[in-house]
Coordinates of C-alpha atoms in Angstrom, one line a residue:
X1 CA 63.8 -8.7 111.4
X2 CA 63.4 -5.6 113.5
X3 CA 64.0 -3.3 110.5
X4 CA 61.4 -5.3 108.4
X5 CA 58.8 -5.0 111.3
X6 CA 59.5 -1.3 111.6
X7 CA 58.9 -0.8 107.9
X8 CA 55.7 -2.8 108.0
X9 CA 54.5 -0.7 110.9
X10 CA 55.2 2.5 109.1
X11 CA 53.3 1.3 106.0
X12 CA 50.3 0.5 108.1
X13 CA 50.4 3.9 109.8
X14 CA 50.5 5.6 106.4
X15 CA 47.6 3.5 105.1
X16 CA 45.6 4.4 108.2
X17 CA 46.3 8.1 107.7
X18 CA 45.2 7.9 104.0
X19 CA 41.9 6.2 105.0
X20 CA 41.3 8.7 107.7
X21 CA 42.0 11.5 105.4
X22 CA 39.6 10.2 102.7
X23 CA 36.9 9.7 105.3
X24 CA 37.5 13.2 106.5
X25 CA 37.3 14.6 103.0
X26 CA 34.0 12.8 102.4
X27 CA 32.6 14.2 105.7
X28 CA 33.6 17.6 104.8
X29 CA 32.0 17.6 101.2
X30 CA 29.8 20.7 100.7
X31 CA 26.0 20.4 100.5
X32 CA 24.5 20.9 97.1
X33 CA 23.4 24.5 96.6
X34 CA 19.8 24.9 95.4
X35 CA 17.3 27.7 94.9
X36 CA 13.8 27.2 96.4
X37 CA 10.5 29.1 96.1
X38 CA 7.5 28.8 98.4
X39 CA 4.1 27.6 97.3
X40 CA 1.9 30.8 97.4
X41 CA -1.7 31.7 96.9
X42 CA -1.9 33.9 93.8
X43 CA -4.7 35.3 91.7
X44 CA -5.1 33.0 88.6
X45 CA -7.6 33.0 85.8
X46 CA -8.9 29.6 85.3
X47 CA -8.2 28.1 81.8
X48 CA -9.2 25.2 79.7
X49 CA -7.5 24.0 76.5
X50 CA -8.9 22.6 73.3
X51 CA -7.9 21.9 69.7
X52 CA -9.5 24.1 67.1
X53 CA -9.3 25.1 63.4
X54 CA -9.3 28.5 61.8
X55 CA -12.1 29.2 59.4
X56 CA -12.3 32.2 57.0
X57 CA -15.2 34.5 57.7
X58 CA -15.9 34.7 54.0
X59 CA -14.8 32.5 51.2
X60 CA -16.3 32.5 47.7
X61 CA -15.6 31.1 44.2
X62 CA -15.3 33.8 41.6
X63 CA -17.3 32.8 38.5
X64 CA -18.1 34.3 35.1
X65 CA -21.8 35.2 34.6
X66 CA -21.6 35.8 30.9
X67 CA -19.8 34.1 28.0
X68 CA -16.8 35.7 26.3
X69 CA -13.1 35.8 25.8
X70 CA -11.0 36.9 28.8
X71 CA -9.3 40.2 28.0
X72 CA -7.6 41.1 31.3
X73 CA -6.6 39.6 34.6
X74 CA -6.0 42.5 37.0
X75 CA -4.6 40.9 40.1
X76 CA -1.5 39.2 41.4
X77 CA -2.2 35.7 42.7
X78 CA -2.1 35.6 46.5
X79 CA -2.4 39.4 46.9
X80 CA -4.8 41.4 49.0
X81 CA -7.7 43.0 47.0
X82 CA -10.4 45.4 48.0
X83 CA -14.1 45.1 47.5
X84 CA -15.1 46.4 44.0
X85 CA -11.6 45.8 42.5
X86 CA -11.9 44.5 38.9
X87 CA -10.4 41.1 38.9
X88 CA -11.2 40.0 35.3
X89 CA -12.4 41.7 32.2
X90 CA -14.3 39.9 29.5
X91 CA -14.5 41.1 25.9
X92 CA -17.6 43.3 25.9
X93 CA -18.1 44.3 22.2
X94 CA -21.2 42.2 21.6
X95 CA -22.7 43.3 24.9
X96 CA -22.2 47.0 24.2
X97 CA -23.7 46.5 20.8
X98 CA -26.7 44.9 22.4
X99 CA -27.2 47.9 24.7
X100 CA -26.9 50.4 21.8
X101 CA -29.3 48.4 19.6
X102 CA -31.9 48.3 22.4
X103 CA -31.5 52.0 23.1
X104 CA -32.2 52.7 19.4
X105 CA -35.3 50.5 19.6
X106 CA -36.5 52.4 22.6
X107 CA -36.2 55.7 20.8
X108 CA -38.3 54.4 17.9
X109 CA -40.9 52.9 20.4
X110 CA -41.0 56.3 22.2
X111 CA -41.7 58.1 18.9
X112 CA -44.5 55.6 18.1
X113 CA -46.0 56.1 21.6
X114 CA -45.9 59.9 21.2
X115 CA -47.7 59.6 17.8
X116 CA -50.3 57.2 19.2
X117 CA -51.1 59.7 22.0
X118 CA -51.5 62.6 19.5
X119 CA -53.8 60.4 17.4
X120 CA -55.8 59.5 20.6
X121 CA -56.2 63.2 21.5
X122 CA -57.4 64.1 17.9
X123 CA -59.9 61.2 17.9
X124 CA -61.2 62.3 21.3
X125 CA -61.9 65.8 20.0
X126 CA -63.6 64.5 16.9
X127 CA -65.8 62.2 19.0
X128 CA -66.9 65.3 21.1
X129 CA -67.8 67.0 17.9
X130 CA -69.5 63.9 16.7
X131 CA -67.4 63.9 13.6
X132 CA -66.3 60.3 13.9
X133 CA -67.7 57.2 15.5
X134 CA -66.8 56.2 19.1
X135 CA -65.0 53.0 17.9
X136 CA -62.3 55.1 16.3
X137 CA -61.4 56.6 19.7
X138 CA -61.3 53.1 21.1
X139 CA -58.9 52.0 18.4
X140 CA -56.6 55.0 19.0
X141 CA -56.7 54.2 22.8
X142 CA -55.7 50.6 22.1
X143 CA -52.8 51.8 19.9
X144 CA -51.5 53.9 22.8
X145 CA -51.6 50.9 25.1
X146 CA -49.8 48.7 22.6
X147 CA -47.1 51.3 22.1
X148 CA -46.7 51.7 25.9
X149 CA -46.3 47.9 26.2
X150 CA -43.7 47.7 23.5
X151 CA -41.7 50.5 25.2
X152 CA -41.9 48.8 28.6
X153 CA -40.6 45.6 27.0
X154 CA -37.7 47.4 25.3
X155 CA -36.8 49.2 28.6
X156 CA -36.7 45.8 30.4
X157 CA -34.6 44.4 27.5
X158 CA -32.2 47.4 28.0
X159 CA -31.9 46.7 31.7
X160 CA -31.0 43.1 30.9
X161 CA -28.5 44.2 28.3
X162 CA -26.8 46.7 30.7
X163 CA -26.7 44.0 33.4
X164 CA -25.0 41.5 31.1
X165 CA -22.6 44.3 30.0
X166 CA -21.7 44.9 33.7
X167 CA -21.0 41.2 34.1
X168 CA -18.1 41.6 31.7
X169 CA -16.2 43.2 34.6
X170 CA -15.8 40.6 37.4
X171 CA -15.2 42.4 40.7
X172 CA -14.3 41.4 44.2
X173 CA -17.4 41.2 46.4
X174 CA -15.4 41.9 49.6
X175 CA -11.8 42.6 50.9
X176 CA -9.7 39.5 50.9
X177 CA -6.8 37.5 49.5
X178 CA -7.2 36.2 46.0
X179 CA -6.2 32.7 45.1
X180 CA -4.7 31.0 42.0
X181 CA -6.3 31.8 38.7
X182 CA -7.7 28.7 36.9
X183 CA -7.8 30.5 33.5
X184 CA -5.5 32.7 31.4
X185 CA -6.1 35.8 29.3
X186 CA -7.6 34.7 26.0
X187 CA -9.6 31.8 27.3
X188 CA -13.3 31.5 26.5
X189 CA -15.1 31.6 29.8
X190 CA -18.8 31.5 30.9
X191 CA -21.2 30.3 33.5
X192 CA -20.2 26.7 32.7
X193 CA -16.5 27.3 33.2
X194 CA -16.6 26.8 37.0
X195 CA -14.6 28.8 39.5
X196 CA -12.1 31.2 37.9
X197 CA -10.4 31.8 41.3
X198 CA -11.2 32.0 45.0
X199 CA -11.5 35.0 47.3
X200 CA -10.9 34.5 51.0
X201 CA -11.4 37.0 53.9
X202 CA -8.9 36.3 56.8
X203 CA -9.4 39.5 58.9
X204 CA -11.3 38.9 61.0
X205 CA -11.1 35.2 61.2
X206 CA -13.1 32.5 63.1
X207 CA -11.8 29.6 65.1
X208 CA -14.1 26.7 65.8
X209 CA -13.4 24.0 68.3
X210 CA -15.4 21.0 69.7
X211 CA -16.0 20.7 73.5
X212 CA -17.3 17.6 75.1
X213 CA -21.0 17.9 76.1
X214 CA -20.2 16.8 79.6
X215 CA -17.6 19.6 80.0
X216 CA -20.2 22.2 78.9
X217 CA -22.8 20.8 81.3
X218 CA -20.3 20.7 84.1
X219 CA -19.3 24.3 83.5
X220 CA -22.9 25.5 83.4
X221 CA -23.6 23.8 86.7
X222 CA -20.5 25.4 88.3
X223 CA -21.6 28.8 87.0
X224 CA -25.1 28.3 88.5
X225 CA -23.6 27.2 91.8
X226 CA -21.2 30.2 91.9
X227 CA -18.1 28.0 91.7
X228 CA -16.9 29.4 88.4
X229 CA -16.8 32.7 86.6
X230 CA -18.0 33.7 83.1
X231 CA -15.6 33.2 80.2
X232 CA -13.3 36.1 79.3
X233 CA -10.8 36.2 76.5
X234 CA -9.9 33.3 74.2
X235 CA -6.2 32.8 73.4
X236 CA -4.5 30.8 70.6
X237 CA -1.2 28.9 70.3
X238 CA 0.0 28.4 66.7
X239 CA 1.2 25.1 65.3
X240 CA 4.9 26.1 66.0
X241 CA 4.1 26.8 69.7
X242 CA 4.1 30.6 69.3
X243 CA 1.2 32.4 71.1
X244 CA -1.0 34.3 68.8
X245 CA -0.8 38.0 69.6
X246 CA -4.5 38.8 69.3
X247 CA -7.1 37.7 72.0
X248 CA -10.5 36.6 70.7
X249 CA -14.0 36.5 72.0
X250 CA -16.5 33.6 72.0
X251 CA -19.4 34.5 69.7
X252 CA -21.3 31.2 69.0
X253 CA -22.3 28.0 70.7
X254 CA -23.9 25.4 68.5
X255 CA -27.5 24.5 69.4
X256 CA -27.0 20.9 68.5
X257 CA -24.7 18.1 69.7
X258 CA -22.5 16.3 67.1
X259 CA -23.5 12.7 67.0
X260 CA -20.6 10.2 67.3
X261 CA -18.3 12.5 69.1
X262 CA -20.9 13.9 71.6
X263 CA -19.4 17.4 71.3
X264 CA -20.7 20.9 71.0
X265 CA -19.0 23.2 68.5
X266 CA -18.0 26.6 69.8
X267 CA -16.7 29.5 67.8
X268 CA -14.5 32.5 68.6
X269 CA -13.6 35.6 66.5
X270 CA -10.1 37.0 66.2
X271 CA -8.6 40.1 64.6
X272 CA -6.0 38.9 62.1
X273 CA -4.5 42.1 60.6
X274 CA -1.2 40.4 59.6
X275 CA -3.0 37.4 58.1
X276 CA -0.9 35.1 60.3
X277 CA -3.9 32.7 60.8
X278 CA -4.8 31.0 57.6
X279 CA -8.0 29.2 56.6
X280 CA -8.1 25.6 58.0
X281 CA -5.0 26.1 60.2
X282 CA -4.8 23.9 63.2
X283 CA -4.4 25.8 66.5
X284 CA -4.6 25.2 70.3
X285 CA -7.4 27.2 72.0
X286 CA -7.3 28.3 75.6
X287 CA -10.5 29.6 77.2
X288 CA -9.8 32.0 80.1
X289 CA -12.1 32.9 83.0
X290 CA -13.2 36.5 83.1
X291 CA -12.4 36.9 86.8
X292 CA -9.2 35.6 88.5
X293 CA -9.5 33.4 91.6
X294 CA -7.0 32.6 94.4
X295 CA -5.1 29.3 93.8
X296 CA -2.0 27.7 95.2
X297 CA 0.8 28.1 92.7
X298 CA 4.5 27.5 92.3
X299 CA 7.0 28.4 89.6
X300 CA 6.4 26.2 86.5
X301 CA 10.0 25.0 86.4
X302 CA 9.6 23.3 89.8
X303 CA 7.3 20.7 88.4
X304 CA 9.0 17.5 87.0
X305 CA 7.3 14.6 85.3
X306 CA 7.9 10.9 85.0
X307 CA 5.9 7.8 84.1
X308 CA 3.9 8.1 87.4
X309 CA 3.0 11.7 86.8
X310 CA 4.0 15.1 88.1
X311 CA 6.2 15.6 91.2
X312 CA 8.2 18.3 92.9
X313 CA 11.3 18.2 95.2
X314 CA 10.3 19.8 98.6
X315 CA 13.0 21.1 101.1
X316 CA 11.8 20.8 104.7
X317 CA 12.8 22.8 107.8
X318 CA 15.9 20.6 108.2
X319 CA 17.0 21.3 104.6
X320 CA 16.3 17.7 103.6
X321 CA 14.9 16.9 100.2
X322 CA 11.6 15.0 99.8
X323 CA 10.0 13.9 96.5
X324 CA 6.3 14.9 96.6
X325 CA 3.7 13.8 94.0
X326 CA 1.3 16.6 93.0
X327 CA -1.7 17.2 90.9
X328 CA -1.5 20.3 88.6
X329 CA -4.0 22.7 87.1
X330 CA -3.8 25.6 84.8
X331 CA -0.6 27.3 83.8
X332 CA -0.5 31.1 83.7
X333 CA 2.7 32.9 82.6
X334 CA 5.5 31.3 84.6
X335 CA 3.4 29.7 87.4
X336 CA 1.4 26.5 87.6
X337 CA -1.6 25.8 89.8
X338 CA -1.2 22.9 92.3
X339 CA -4.5 21.3 93.2
X340 CA -3.2 18.7 95.6
X341 CA 0.1 17.5 97.2
X342 CA 1.4 20.8 98.6
X343 CA 0.6 23.3 101.3
X344 CA 1.0 27.0 101.3
X345 CA 4.5 28.0 102.4
X346 CA 6.2 24.8 101.6
X347 CA 9.5 25.3 99.7
X348 CA 10.1 23.6 96.3
X349 CA 13.4 23.5 94.4
X350 CA 13.3 25.6 91.3
X351 CA 17.0 25.7 90.5
X352 CA 19.6 22.9 91.0
X353 CA 17.2 20.0 90.6
X354 CA 19.6 17.9 88.7
X355 CA 22.2 18.1 91.6
X356 CA 20.0 16.5 94.3
X357 CA 18.1 13.4 95.1
X358 CA 15.4 12.6 97.8
X359 CA 16.8 12.2 101.3
X360 CA 19.9 14.3 101.1
X361 CA 20.5 17.6 102.9
X362 CA 21.0 20.7 100.7
X363 CA 22.1 24.3 101.1
X364 CA 18.9 26.1 100.1
X365 CA 18.5 29.8 99.2
X366 CA 15.1 31.4 98.6
X367 CA 14.7 33.1 95.3
X368 CA 13.7 32.5 91.6
X369 CA 15.1 30.2 89.1
X370 CA 18.3 31.3 87.5

């Protein structure tokens, strides 16, 4: 019995030591290491975001102005062409013949006019000598007028013939990208054929975007009160999330409000040398204030979001973690504006967020996110 009691006592002692060791291990567990950054006043340009659409500065349908068989197509579909480049060439034999025939008629009419003028001068001398009646001079003068009229008509006909001949070469009216051709060489084309192809200018390019009337009015009131600065550059984000390299400038504000949406259309112009922006492309537009203003900001990665909105994890003077709801403003580079919920100098966790929860104590080091 004594041996059994002794064994039981030893087992209880061992169990107590194990429990005490486990408790000691829990007490000695290291605090989670996190990186914090202070909320600071920084110079930030105010921004506002909208959805816009790219619009070609020029876009025209290329059409035939005279009828004839298509002899040449001098472009590669989708290629860049220059103003004045010959895109299509229409068979011009009949049009050249018309020009030549009219030039021949003009030579004949000119000879008739010259003869009529000589006859007029001769009759004038005979009238002075009273060798012929006055009415013969009148007849000669009328003949000169008739010859001059015929010559003028033929010269106008020649201009028209030369113009039609020039239309057999269909040229690009401006620099741009040529579209698909609707016709092939050998086809009979004319004014009734419709568009042969389309020419689009993409550099520069416009971006139009609607802005709520209330937003425009509010901005105008803030400008008048000195609470906002004038607009500066306009920036774009492409459909895949990539920032567009070129900054644009606002150049048009519509004088009318769109019924139904109660919006005002604004337009910005962008250089597009690489033709990255295409006609009708959907883009995100960011309007940026011309002059920066001091705002309370924190690193962008410190802000988390859930169904209730945005929040940050604040580390107080006792290294304890607190969940704080915040209201956010514009984002610029790697910092985000905090409009409410934080004070200048308060530290927020920027690295190690997934290792902590509100209420625990952490080992905080000041720095930037890693």
